[in-house]
Short mmCIF file of C-alpha atoms in Angstrom, two decimals:
data_model
loop_
_atom_site.label_atom_id
_atom_site.label_comp_id
_atom_site.label_asym_id
_atom_site.label_seq_id
_atom_site.Cartn_x
_atom_site.Cartn_y
_atom_site.Cartn_z
CA UNK A 1 0.00 -0.01 0.02
CA UNK A 2 1.43 3.36 -1.04
CA UNK A 3 1.26 6.22 1.45
CA UNK A 4 -0.67 9.33 0.41
CA UNK A 5 0.71 12.56 1.74
CA UNK A 6 -1.55 15.08 3.44
CA UNK A 7 -0.79 17.64 0.70
CA UNK A 8 -1.65 15.05 -1.89
CA UNK A 9 -4.86 14.14 -0.15
CA UNK A 10 -5.97 17.77 0.02
CA UNK A 11 -5.90 17.86 -3.79
CA UNK A 12 -6.90 14.30 -4.67
CA UNK A 13 -10.47 13.84 -3.49
CA UNK A 14 -13.05 14.13 -6.34
CA UNK A 15 -14.52 17.25 -7.89
CA UNK A 16 -18.10 17.68 -8.82
CA UNK A 17 -19.03 16.37 -12.23
CA UNK A 18 -17.83 18.70 -14.95
CA UNK A 19 -15.46 20.76 -12.75
CA UNK A 20 -12.25 21.94 -14.33
CA UNK A 21 -9.14 22.52 -12.25
CA UNK A 22 -7.25 25.69 -13.20
CA UNK A 23 -5.20 28.26 -11.30
CA UNK A 24 -6.18 31.86 -11.24
CA UNK A 25 -3.98 34.36 -12.97
CA UNK A 26 -2.62 37.71 -11.86
CA UNK A 27 -3.41 40.96 -13.59
CA UNK A 28 -2.33 44.53 -12.92
CA UNK A 29 -3.61 46.20 -9.79
CA UNK A 30 -5.70 48.67 -11.85
CA UNK A 31 -8.14 45.91 -12.67
CA UNK A 32 -9.46 46.14 -9.08
CA UNK A 33 -11.00 49.50 -9.73
CA UNK A 34 -13.86 48.23 -11.88
CA UNK A 35 -17.08 49.58 -10.51
CA UNK A 36 -18.89 46.28 -11.08
CA UNK A 37 -16.85 44.58 -8.33
CA UNK A 38 -18.62 45.04 -4.99
CA UNK A 39 -16.54 45.48 -1.80
CA UNK A 40 -15.94 42.41 0.35
CA UNK A 41 -18.90 41.90 2.71
CA UNK A 42 -18.77 40.66 6.24
CA UNK A 43 -21.78 38.78 7.65
CA UNK A 44 -23.40 40.08 10.76
CA UNK A 45 -21.81 38.58 13.80
CA UNK A 46 -23.64 37.60 17.00
CA UNK A 47 -21.35 36.57 19.88
CA UNK A 48 -21.87 35.01 23.28
CA UNK A 49 -21.60 37.24 26.37
CA UNK A 50 -18.37 36.82 28.33
CA UNK A 51 -20.37 37.61 31.49
CA UNK A 52 -23.00 34.95 31.09
CA UNK A 53 -21.47 32.42 28.73
CA UNK A 54 -24.65 32.54 26.63
CA UNK A 55 -25.49 33.53 23.09
CA UNK A 56 -29.27 34.15 23.14
CA UNK A 57 -30.60 35.10 19.71
CA UNK A 58 -33.45 34.80 17.22
CA UNK A 59 -33.47 33.50 13.70
CA UNK A 60 -36.52 34.30 11.62
CA UNK A 61 -37.00 32.27 8.45
CA UNK A 62 -39.17 33.88 5.77
CA UNK A 63 -39.26 34.57 2.04
CA UNK A 64 -37.01 37.53 1.25
CA UNK A 65 -36.50 39.62 -1.90
CA UNK A 66 -32.72 40.06 -2.40
CA UNK A 67 -31.05 42.29 -4.88
CA UNK A 68 -27.77 40.65 -5.74
CA UNK A 69 -25.47 42.57 -8.03
CA UNK A 70 -24.62 40.46 -11.09
CA UNK A 71 -27.52 38.13 -10.42
CA UNK A 72 -30.63 40.34 -10.07
CA UNK A 73 -33.64 40.19 -7.82
CA UNK A 74 -34.08 36.84 -6.16
CA UNK A 75 -36.94 35.64 -3.92
CA UNK A 76 -35.73 32.92 -1.52
CA UNK A 77 -36.01 31.58 2.00
CA UNK A 78 -33.47 33.19 4.36
CA UNK A 79 -32.33 33.43 7.93
CA UNK A 80 -32.84 36.99 9.12
CA UNK A 81 -33.29 38.33 5.58
CA UNK A 82 -29.75 37.70 4.43
CA UNK A 83 -27.64 35.08 2.63
CA UNK A 84 -25.82 33.74 4.53
CA UNK A 85 -27.47 34.17 7.90
CA UNK A 86 -25.63 35.81 10.82
CA UNK A 87 -22.35 34.30 11.99
CA UNK A 88 -22.76 32.91 15.47
CA UNK A 89 -19.70 32.86 17.77
CA UNK A 90 -19.41 30.95 21.02
CA UNK A 91 -16.64 29.54 23.32
CA UNK A 92 -16.22 26.06 24.81
CA UNK A 93 -18.54 25.83 27.82
CA UNK A 94 -21.08 28.38 26.43
CA UNK A 95 -24.70 27.77 25.66
CA UNK A 96 -26.30 28.69 22.34
CA UNK A 97 -29.96 29.52 22.80
CA UNK A 98 -31.84 30.18 19.52
CA UNK A 99 -35.47 31.13 19.15
CA UNK A 100 -36.48 30.16 15.61
CA UNK A 101 -39.47 31.78 14.04
CA UNK A 102 -41.07 30.17 11.10
CA UNK A 103 -42.63 32.98 9.03
CA UNK A 104 -43.06 30.82 5.94
CA UNK A 105 -46.55 30.03 4.58
CA UNK A 106 -48.25 26.75 5.31
CA UNK A 107 -47.24 23.68 3.37
CA UNK A 108 -49.52 22.61 0.61
CA UNK A 109 -50.62 19.11 -0.25
CA UNK A 110 -51.55 17.79 3.21
CA UNK A 111 -50.02 14.59 4.56
CA UNK A 112 -47.02 13.05 2.76
CA UNK A 113 -46.88 9.32 2.45
CA UNK A 114 -43.47 8.68 0.86
CA UNK A 115 -40.66 9.66 3.19
CA UNK A 116 -37.96 9.79 0.46
CA UNK A 117 -39.77 12.02 -1.93
CA UNK A 118 -38.91 15.73 -1.26
CA UNK A 119 -41.73 17.46 0.55
CA UNK A 120 -42.92 20.05 3.02
CA UNK A 121 -40.56 22.77 1.82
CA UNK A 122 -41.76 25.31 4.47
CA UNK A 123 -40.82 23.01 7.38
CA UNK A 124 -37.35 22.99 8.78
CA UNK A 125 -35.25 22.43 11.96
CA UNK A 126 -31.65 23.15 12.95
CA UNK A 127 -28.39 21.26 12.49
CA UNK A 128 -25.13 22.46 14.00
CA UNK A 129 -22.95 20.86 11.32
CA UNK A 130 -19.71 19.39 12.71
CA UNK A 131 -20.37 20.30 16.37
CA UNK A 132 -19.71 17.64 19.00
CA UNK A 133 -22.87 18.31 20.96
CA UNK A 134 -25.96 16.43 22.24
CA UNK A 135 -28.04 15.06 19.29
CA UNK A 136 -31.22 14.77 21.36
CA UNK A 137 -33.84 16.98 23.08
CA UNK A 138 -33.73 20.62 22.02
CA UNK A 139 -30.08 20.50 20.97
CA UNK A 140 -28.72 19.28 17.63
CA UNK A 141 -31.83 17.17 17.10
CA UNK A 142 -32.51 16.79 13.40
CA UNK A 143 -35.58 14.63 14.07
CA UNK A 144 -37.52 17.70 15.25
CA UNK A 145 -39.83 19.46 12.79
CA UNK A 146 -40.51 23.24 12.92
CA UNK A 147 -43.80 23.44 11.09
CA UNK A 148 -45.18 26.78 9.74
CA UNK A 149 -48.50 28.22 10.96
CA UNK A 150 -51.69 27.11 9.29
CA UNK A 151 -53.18 30.59 9.27
CA UNK A 152 -51.95 33.00 6.50
CA UNK A 153 -49.57 35.64 7.92
CA UNK A 154 -49.13 33.86 11.30
CA UNK A 155 -45.83 32.46 12.61
CA UNK A 156 -44.70 29.62 14.83
CA UNK A 157 -41.92 29.70 17.40
CA UNK A 158 -39.42 26.92 18.14
CA UNK A 159 -36.50 26.87 20.55
CA UNK A 160 -33.12 25.22 20.50
CA UNK A 161 -30.48 25.09 23.25
CA UNK A 162 -27.09 23.73 22.29
CA UNK A 163 -24.63 23.36 25.25
CA UNK A 164 -21.06 23.51 23.98
CA UNK A 165 -18.85 21.15 26.03
CA UNK A 166 -15.91 22.74 27.85
CA UNK A 167 -13.57 20.55 25.84
CA UNK A 168 -15.07 21.30 22.46
CA UNK A 169 -12.47 22.04 19.75
CA UNK A 170 -12.09 25.69 18.64
CA UNK A 171 -12.85 25.91 14.93
CA UNK A 172 -15.16 26.59 12.01
CA UNK A 173 -18.62 25.00 11.81
CA UNK A 174 -21.92 26.00 10.27
CA UNK A 175 -25.66 25.72 10.77
CA UNK A 176 -28.43 24.86 8.28
CA UNK A 177 -31.87 23.25 8.23
CA UNK A 178 -31.99 19.43 8.22
CA UNK A 179 -35.69 18.53 7.89
CA UNK A 180 -35.72 15.37 5.72
CA UNK A 181 -37.35 16.18 2.46
CA UNK A 182 -36.77 19.93 2.34
CA UNK A 183 -33.07 20.28 3.09
CA UNK A 184 -31.76 20.60 -0.46
CA UNK A 185 -34.35 23.15 -1.50
CA UNK A 186 -33.72 25.31 1.54
CA UNK A 187 -29.90 25.21 1.48
CA UNK A 188 -29.93 25.94 -2.32
CA UNK A 189 -31.92 29.06 -1.43
CA UNK A 190 -29.14 30.25 0.86
CA UNK A 191 -30.43 29.04 4.34
CA UNK A 192 -27.05 28.60 6.06
CA UNK A 193 -24.74 30.46 8.41
CA UNK A 194 -21.28 30.13 9.91
CA UNK A 195 -20.84 28.96 13.48
CA UNK A 196 -17.49 29.70 15.08
CA UNK A 197 -16.14 28.22 18.32
CA UNK A 198 -13.36 30.49 19.61
CA UNK A 199 -10.61 28.99 21.70
CA UNK A 200 -6.96 27.99 22.08
CA UNK A 201 -5.90 28.22 18.41
CA UNK A 202 -7.09 31.83 18.27
CA UNK A 203 -4.67 32.77 21.06
CA UNK A 204 -1.58 31.64 19.07
CA UNK A 205 0.25 35.01 18.58
CA UNK A 206 0.70 34.63 14.83
CA UNK A 207 -2.92 33.75 14.31
CA UNK A 208 -4.17 36.46 16.67
CA UNK A 209 -2.21 39.04 14.64
CA UNK A 210 -3.86 37.98 11.36
CA UNK A 211 -7.05 39.50 10.03
CA UNK A 212 -9.87 36.98 10.18
CA UNK A 213 -12.09 36.62 7.11
CA UNK A 214 -15.21 34.51 6.88
CA UNK A 215 -15.67 33.06 3.39
CA UNK A 216 -19.09 31.38 3.29
CA UNK A 217 -19.71 29.95 -0.18
CA UNK A 218 -23.41 29.64 -1.04
CA UNK A 219 -24.73 27.82 -4.05
CA UNK A 220 -28.07 29.12 -5.31
CA UNK A 221 -30.21 27.61 -8.06
CA UNK A 222 -32.07 30.63 -9.52
CA UNK A 223 -34.66 30.50 -12.32
CA UNK A 224 -37.13 33.26 -13.07
CA UNK A 225 -36.05 35.28 -10.01
CA UNK A 226 -36.81 32.38 -7.59
CA UNK A 227 -35.19 29.25 -6.22
CA UNK A 228 -37.54 26.49 -7.42
CA UNK A 229 -38.51 23.69 -5.13
CA UNK A 230 -37.33 20.16 -5.69
CA UNK A 231 -40.61 18.83 -7.20
CA UNK A 232 -38.92 16.38 -9.61
CA UNK A 233 -35.53 14.73 -9.80
CA UNK A 234 -34.23 16.87 -12.62
CA UNK A 235 -35.54 20.31 -11.62
CA UNK A 236 -32.04 21.67 -10.92
CA UNK A 237 -30.15 19.97 -13.76
CA UNK A 238 -30.79 22.67 -16.30
CA UNK A 239 -30.17 25.58 -13.93
CA UNK A 240 -26.59 26.83 -13.67
CA UNK A 241 -25.44 27.24 -10.10
CA UNK A 242 -24.87 30.76 -8.83
CA UNK A 243 -22.00 30.87 -6.34
CA UNK A 244 -21.90 33.73 -3.82
CA UNK A 245 -19.35 34.55 -1.09
CA UNK A 246 -21.04 36.09 1.96
CA UNK A 247 -24.08 36.80 -0.27
CA UNK A 248 -22.16 38.61 -3.01
CA UNK A 249 -20.98 37.45 -6.42
CA UNK A 250 -17.22 37.63 -6.79
CA UNK A 251 -16.54 40.26 -4.02
CA UNK A 252 -13.16 42.05 -3.81
CA UNK A 253 -10.85 41.50 -0.83
CA UNK A 254 -7.57 43.32 -0.25
CA UNK A 255 -4.40 42.16 1.30
CA UNK A 256 -0.96 43.77 1.62
CA UNK A 257 2.23 42.15 0.29
CA UNK A 258 3.57 39.93 3.09
CA UNK A 259 0.34 40.24 5.13
CA UNK A 260 -1.14 37.03 6.51
CA UNK A 261 -4.91 36.64 6.77
CA UNK A 262 -6.82 33.77 8.37
CA UNK A 263 -9.64 32.63 6.11
CA UNK A 264 -12.53 30.44 7.49
CA UNK A 265 -13.88 28.85 4.29
CA UNK A 266 -17.21 27.06 4.41
CA UNK A 267 -18.75 25.19 1.48
CA UNK A 268 -22.44 25.83 2.28
CA UNK A 269 -23.54 24.52 -1.14
CA UNK A 270 -25.86 21.56 -1.52
CA UNK A 271 -24.76 20.06 -4.82
CA UNK A 272 -21.24 21.12 -5.84
CA UNK A 273 -17.81 20.49 -4.45
CA UNK A 274 -15.30 23.30 -4.73
CA UNK A 275 -11.71 22.90 -5.83
CA UNK A 276 -10.14 25.99 -4.26
CA UNK A 277 -7.17 27.47 -6.13
CA UNK A 278 -5.43 30.81 -5.43
CA UNK A 279 -2.42 31.13 -7.70
CA UNK A 280 0.35 33.53 -6.81
CA UNK A 281 -0.27 33.45 -3.05
CA UNK A 282 1.00 31.28 -0.26
CA UNK A 283 -1.66 29.16 1.37
CA UNK A 284 -1.14 27.13 4.57
CA UNK A 285 -3.98 25.04 5.91
CA UNK A 286 -4.35 25.05 9.71
CA UNK A 287 -7.62 23.16 10.21
CA UNK A 288 -10.11 20.83 8.52
CA UNK A 289 -13.82 20.54 9.46
CA UNK A 290 -13.24 22.48 12.69
CA UNK A 291 -10.25 20.48 13.96
CA UNK A 292 -6.91 22.16 14.23
CA UNK A 293 -3.70 20.59 12.78
CA UNK A 294 -0.59 20.14 14.80
CA UNK A 295 1.24 22.49 12.43
CA UNK A 296 0.46 24.50 9.25
CA UNK A 297 0.52 22.55 6.01
CA UNK A 298 1.51 24.36 2.80
CA UNK A 299 -0.94 23.81 -0.10
CA UNK A 300 -1.61 25.04 -3.61
CA UNK A 301 -5.20 23.75 -3.83
CA UNK A 302 -7.96 22.30 -1.72
CA UNK A 303 -10.97 20.15 -2.56
CA UNK A 304 -13.89 21.10 -0.34
CA UNK A 305 -16.95 18.82 -0.40
CA UNK A 306 -20.42 20.14 0.29
CA UNK A 307 -20.50 20.80 4.04
CA UNK A 308 -16.71 20.81 4.40
CA UNK A 309 -14.70 23.59 6.00
CA UNK A 310 -10.99 24.61 6.01
CA UNK A 311 -9.09 27.28 7.86
CA UNK A 312 -6.16 28.62 5.85
CA UNK A 313 -3.45 31.28 6.37
CA UNK A 314 -3.05 33.29 3.12
CA UNK A 315 0.09 35.44 2.66
CA UNK A 316 -0.11 38.25 0.12
CA UNK A 317 2.38 37.96 -2.70
CA UNK A 318 3.32 40.39 -5.44
CA UNK A 319 0.97 43.36 -6.04
CA UNK A 320 -1.76 42.54 -8.52
CA UNK A 321 -5.21 41.08 -8.85
CA UNK A 322 -5.84 37.42 -8.34
CA UNK A 323 -8.86 35.14 -8.03
CA UNK A 324 -9.89 32.41 -5.65
CA UNK A 325 -11.58 29.90 -8.01
CA UNK A 326 -13.79 26.97 -7.16
CA UNK A 327 -13.49 24.88 -10.35
CA UNK A 328 -11.40 26.80 -12.86
CA UNK A 329 -11.30 30.37 -14.14
CA UNK A 330 -15.00 30.28 -15.09
CA UNK A 331 -15.97 29.89 -11.45
CA UNK A 332 -14.38 32.81 -9.62
CA UNK A 333 -15.47 32.99 -5.99
CA UNK A 334 -13.68 36.12 -4.88
CA UNK A 335 -11.08 38.59 -6.26
CA UNK A 336 -7.96 39.24 -4.12
CA UNK A 337 -6.13 42.51 -4.65
CA UNK A 338 -2.61 42.68 -3.32
CA UNK A 339 -1.87 46.34 -2.68
CA UNK A 340 -0.33 48.69 -0.21
CA UNK A 341 2.83 48.82 1.84
CA UNK A 342 4.60 45.57 2.39
CA UNK A 343 4.26 43.92 5.79
CA UNK A 344 6.33 41.30 7.58
CA UNK A 345 4.27 38.63 9.36
CA UNK A 346 5.18 35.15 10.52
CA UNK A 347 3.56 31.73 10.36
CA UNK A 348 3.20 29.76 13.58
CA UNK A 349 5.54 26.75 13.91
CA UNK A 350 3.20 24.70 16.06
CA UNK A 351 -0.57 24.63 16.70
CA UNK A 352 -2.65 23.26 19.60
CA UNK A 353 -4.16 20.68 17.38
CA UNK A 354 -5.83 17.27 18.01
CA UNK A 355 -3.32 14.47 17.49
CA UNK A 356 -4.22 12.40 14.39
CA UNK A 357 -4.24 9.08 16.09
CA UNK A 358 -6.61 6.46 17.46
CA UNK A 359 -5.95 2.93 18.85
CA UNK A 360 -6.40 -0.20 16.77
CA UNK A 361 -10.08 -0.89 15.96
CA UNK A 362 -12.07 -3.68 17.60
CA UNK A 363 -14.86 -3.65 15.03
CA UNK A 364 -15.25 -3.03 11.28
CA UNK A 365 -18.09 -1.91 9.11
CA UNK A 366 -18.51 -1.48 5.34
CA UNK A 367 -21.10 0.85 3.69
CA UNK A 368 -21.77 1.21 0.03
CA UNK A 369 -23.25 4.30 -1.57
CA UNK A 370 -25.15 3.21 -4.67
CA UNK A 371 -27.63 4.94 -6.97
CA UNK A 372 -30.07 3.21 -9.38
CA UNK A 373 -31.64 5.04 -12.30
CA UNK A 374 -35.28 4.67 -13.42
CA UNK A 375 -36.49 2.12 -10.93
CA UNK A 376 -39.60 4.00 -9.75
CA UNK A 377 -42.52 5.63 -11.51
CA UNK A 378 -43.35 9.25 -10.99
CA UNK A 379 -41.29 12.44 -10.70
CA UNK A 380 -38.48 10.79 -8.69
CA UNK A 381 -37.49 7.59 -10.58
CA UNK A 382 -33.97 7.16 -9.10
CA UNK A 383 -33.11 5.30 -5.94
CA UNK A 384 -30.26 6.55 -3.72
CA UNK A 385 -29.32 3.77 -1.31
CA UNK A 386 -26.78 3.01 1.42
CA UNK A 387 -26.08 -0.79 1.37
CA UNK A 388 -23.80 -3.07 3.34
CA UNK A 389 -23.68 -3.29 7.09
CA UNK A 390 -26.89 -2.08 8.65
CA UNK A 391 -28.79 -1.46 5.39
CA UNK A 392 -32.49 -0.80 5.63
CA UNK A 393 -34.23 -4.07 4.75
CA UNK A 394 -36.93 -4.37 2.02
CA UNK A 395 -40.44 -3.67 3.22
CA UNK A 396 -41.71 -6.83 1.39
CA UNK A 397 -40.10 -9.92 0.02
CA UNK A 398 -41.90 -9.45 -3.24
CA UNK A 399 -40.49 -6.02 -4.03
CA UNK A 400 -37.12 -7.36 -5.02
CA UNK A 401 -34.48 -4.87 -6.10
CA UNK A 402 -36.98 -2.11 -6.79
CA UNK A 403 -38.44 -2.12 -3.27
CA UNK A 404 -38.86 1.47 -2.22
CA UNK A 405 -37.58 0.87 1.38
CA UNK A 406 -34.52 -1.22 0.58
CA UNK A 407 -31.35 0.68 1.52
CA UNK A 408 -33.13 4.04 1.86
CA UNK A 409 -33.82 6.14 4.91
CA UNK A 410 -36.51 4.91 7.27
CA UNK A 411 -37.39 6.90 10.42
CA UNK A 412 -38.27 3.69 12.26
CA UNK A 413 -35.10 1.69 11.44
CA UNK A 414 -31.82 2.16 13.31
CA UNK A 415 -29.05 1.22 10.83
CA UNK A 416 -25.95 1.54 13.03
CA UNK A 417 -25.58 1.11 16.73
CA UNK A 418 -22.22 2.54 17.86
CA UNK A 419 -20.91 2.02 21.40
CA UNK A 420 -19.23 5.02 23.09
CA UNK A 421 -15.52 4.57 23.52
CA UNK A 422 -15.11 1.66 21.18
CA UNK A 423 -12.75 2.21 18.25
CA UNK A 424 -14.19 1.11 14.86
CA UNK A 425 -12.82 1.10 11.38
CA UNK A 426 -15.31 1.96 8.61
CA UNK A 427 -14.92 1.60 4.89
CA UNK A 428 -17.34 3.62 2.74
CA UNK A 429 -17.49 2.55 -0.90
CA UNK A 430 -18.89 4.52 -3.85
CA UNK A 431 -19.86 2.26 -6.68
CA UNK A 432 -22.54 4.45 -8.28
CA UNK A 433 -22.19 4.66 -12.05
CA UNK A 434 -24.37 7.72 -12.29
CA UNK A 435 -24.97 10.56 -9.82
CA UNK A 436 -21.65 9.46 -8.36
CA UNK A 437 -20.66 12.43 -6.27
CA UNK A 438 -21.35 11.25 -2.68
CA UNK A 439 -19.72 13.14 0.24
CA UNK A 440 -20.08 11.17 3.44
CA UNK A 441 -21.13 13.12 6.54
CA UNK A 442 -21.42 11.83 10.09
CA UNK A 443 -23.25 13.81 12.77
CA UNK A 444 -22.07 14.32 16.35
CA UNK A 445 -18.52 12.81 16.15
CA UNK A 446 -15.55 13.41 13.97
CA UNK A 447 -13.74 10.50 12.38
CA UNK A 448 -10.03 9.93 11.54
CA UNK A 449 -9.52 9.43 7.79
CA UNK A 450 -6.71 6.89 7.34
CA UNK A 451 -6.93 5.82 3.64
CA UNK A 452 -8.37 6.82 0.27
CA UNK A 453 -8.78 4.17 -2.41
CA UNK A 454 -6.90 1.84 -0.12
CA UNK A 455 -3.88 4.18 -0.14
CA UNK A 456 -2.83 4.88 3.38
CA UNK A 457 -2.41 8.49 4.42
CA UNK A 458 1.05 9.44 5.69
CA UNK A 459 -0.72 11.68 8.20
CA UNK A 460 -4.36 10.80 8.99
CA UNK A 461 -6.89 13.70 9.06
CA UNK A 462 -9.92 14.45 11.20
CA UNK A 463 -13.13 15.05 9.24
CA UNK A 464 -16.91 15.09 9.70
CA UNK A 465 -17.47 15.32 5.91
CA UNK A 466 -15.34 13.70 3.21
CA UNK A 467 -15.72 13.06 -0.49
CA UNK A 468 -15.85 9.34 -1.49
CA UNK A 469 -14.15 8.97 -4.93
CA UNK A 470 -16.32 7.62 -7.77
CA UNK A 471 -15.73 3.83 -7.95
CA UNK A 472 -13.50 4.19 -4.97
CA UNK A 473 -13.48 4.23 -1.14
CA UNK A 474 -12.42 5.95 1.99
CA UNK A 475 -11.43 4.28 5.26
CA UNK A 476 -11.58 5.87 8.71
CA UNK A 477 -11.49 5.14 12.37
CA UNK A 478 -14.23 6.31 14.72
CA UNK A 479 -14.41 6.55 18.48
CA UNK A 480 -17.78 8.00 19.46
CA UNK A 481 -17.63 9.89 22.80
CA UNK A 482 -19.80 11.66 25.34
CA UNK A 483 -23.29 11.65 23.85
CA UNK A 484 -25.85 8.94 23.47
CA UNK A 485 -28.95 8.97 21.34
CA UNK A 486 -30.13 8.89 17.73
CA UNK A 487 -28.13 10.82 15.15
CA UNK A 488 -27.46 10.46 11.43
CA UNK A 489 -25.03 9.69 8.61
CA UNK A 490 -25.85 10.59 5.03
CA UNK A 491 -24.68 11.75 1.63
CA UNK A 492 -24.11 15.50 1.73
CA UNK A 493 -25.14 15.94 -1.83
CA UNK A 494 -28.33 17.07 -0.27
CA UNK A 495 -30.70 16.01 -3.09
CA UNK A 496 -29.40 12.49 -2.64
CA UNK A 497 -30.00 12.74 1.07
CA UNK A 498 -33.57 13.97 0.64
CA UNK A 499 -34.26 11.05 -1.69
CA UNK A 500 -33.11 8.49 0.84
CA UNK A 501 -29.33 8.22 0.94
CA UNK A 502 -29.30 8.57 4.74
CA UNK A 503 -29.07 6.25 7.80
CA UNK A 504 -29.88 6.53 11.55
CA UNK A 505 -26.98 6.07 13.92
CA UNK A 506 -27.76 5.23 17.59
CA UNK A 507 -24.89 6.11 19.95
CA UNK A 508 -25.15 3.79 23.03
CA UNK A 509 -23.22 3.23 26.21
#
């Protein structure tokens, strides 16, 4: 088995179908003066109180008319009237108390019989993606449903309280709705926000001296001034994705030569992975999916699956105009202008990271992501299944390979029971011939990625979301800790998840 370096891994995991890898090119500084380029926006920030250790806030979800330069007027569901929603900042040991107001209209169509057909687009809930917090009660419980009011113009109120453990890692996370059946539609409309846990890594002198920049990448599907609902399997296929950073198309960010900035990059898209390239600048990754490295790792490009996050230190190079691209020069995410007086800033030598190690496993599991085309009648003919250990059994013995329940999400079936403290080794295989981009996401606990396509990593990496290569596999170790109760694993291509590529995990003592 050949070892795969961390730098090689950062660039090797798969791109979305049709993505082209290409580095951005520099141009003279004068190009930055074009009036069409909006200034770099910063999302509103809401922080916990140092006196109380609480962040008490409201998030109202409603249809909002947004005027987006370069895109036009878009009507979509939002948190607090913006895309993305506010950035929420807490510390280990804090509590996050959110009152969520559903100001959306009532769902049409009455009761829904088929769980894995997208439905109830005005119902939602809250998922603290990547957070190691309680998955039950009023915390990170994705089995709750925040229904809209039945009366026109009325609202409903729903409360969440997420207690952040004192030992929670400092890092970059995000929040989004996770009601099964409506997640893809809502996230493709921009319902997402960054969630930051401040802590030890932020106190490293070289990082504390760097300007912090939130880079929240949203993917909107806009047609006729609206984000259409997922009412058939191909509704989004003919609509080009619109990529925004902090709600703006290709905003401009400035940096001085030699200056180091700390970028918190979140792929808050539902369908498309991002290959991040920033030619002409130094990039050093310091964290992945909210877990800090032991030391900075130089990189020239990063593949970020849907739901994935990276923290990078960017050092300004020669004066000029550059682009952060997400899939080649035709997909610019932001424009970086290097200008001003040169500065001298240093990179940290060591970081207070989580050691990339776990003991030998005592149990193994194998899961297979597989999609089948044209097996059902109606608007959703494809089947997105998770097979192998713990697969959902057929509902009948006569349904055979087209049985609607087989291998698809069932709210009454626990697929995986995981004992706290026990080290397991999982292999996740992707053998789908079509619709083959399947990022694997596990709620509540991080896992330690040890191999890709049976190639051992020279340095394992902590993840909560990882791309599974088409016709390939990933292998990781998992030690669930602290929290019992039902949680989830699923494909984070969110249309696939809404159509059944999801399982229930029960963490038990």
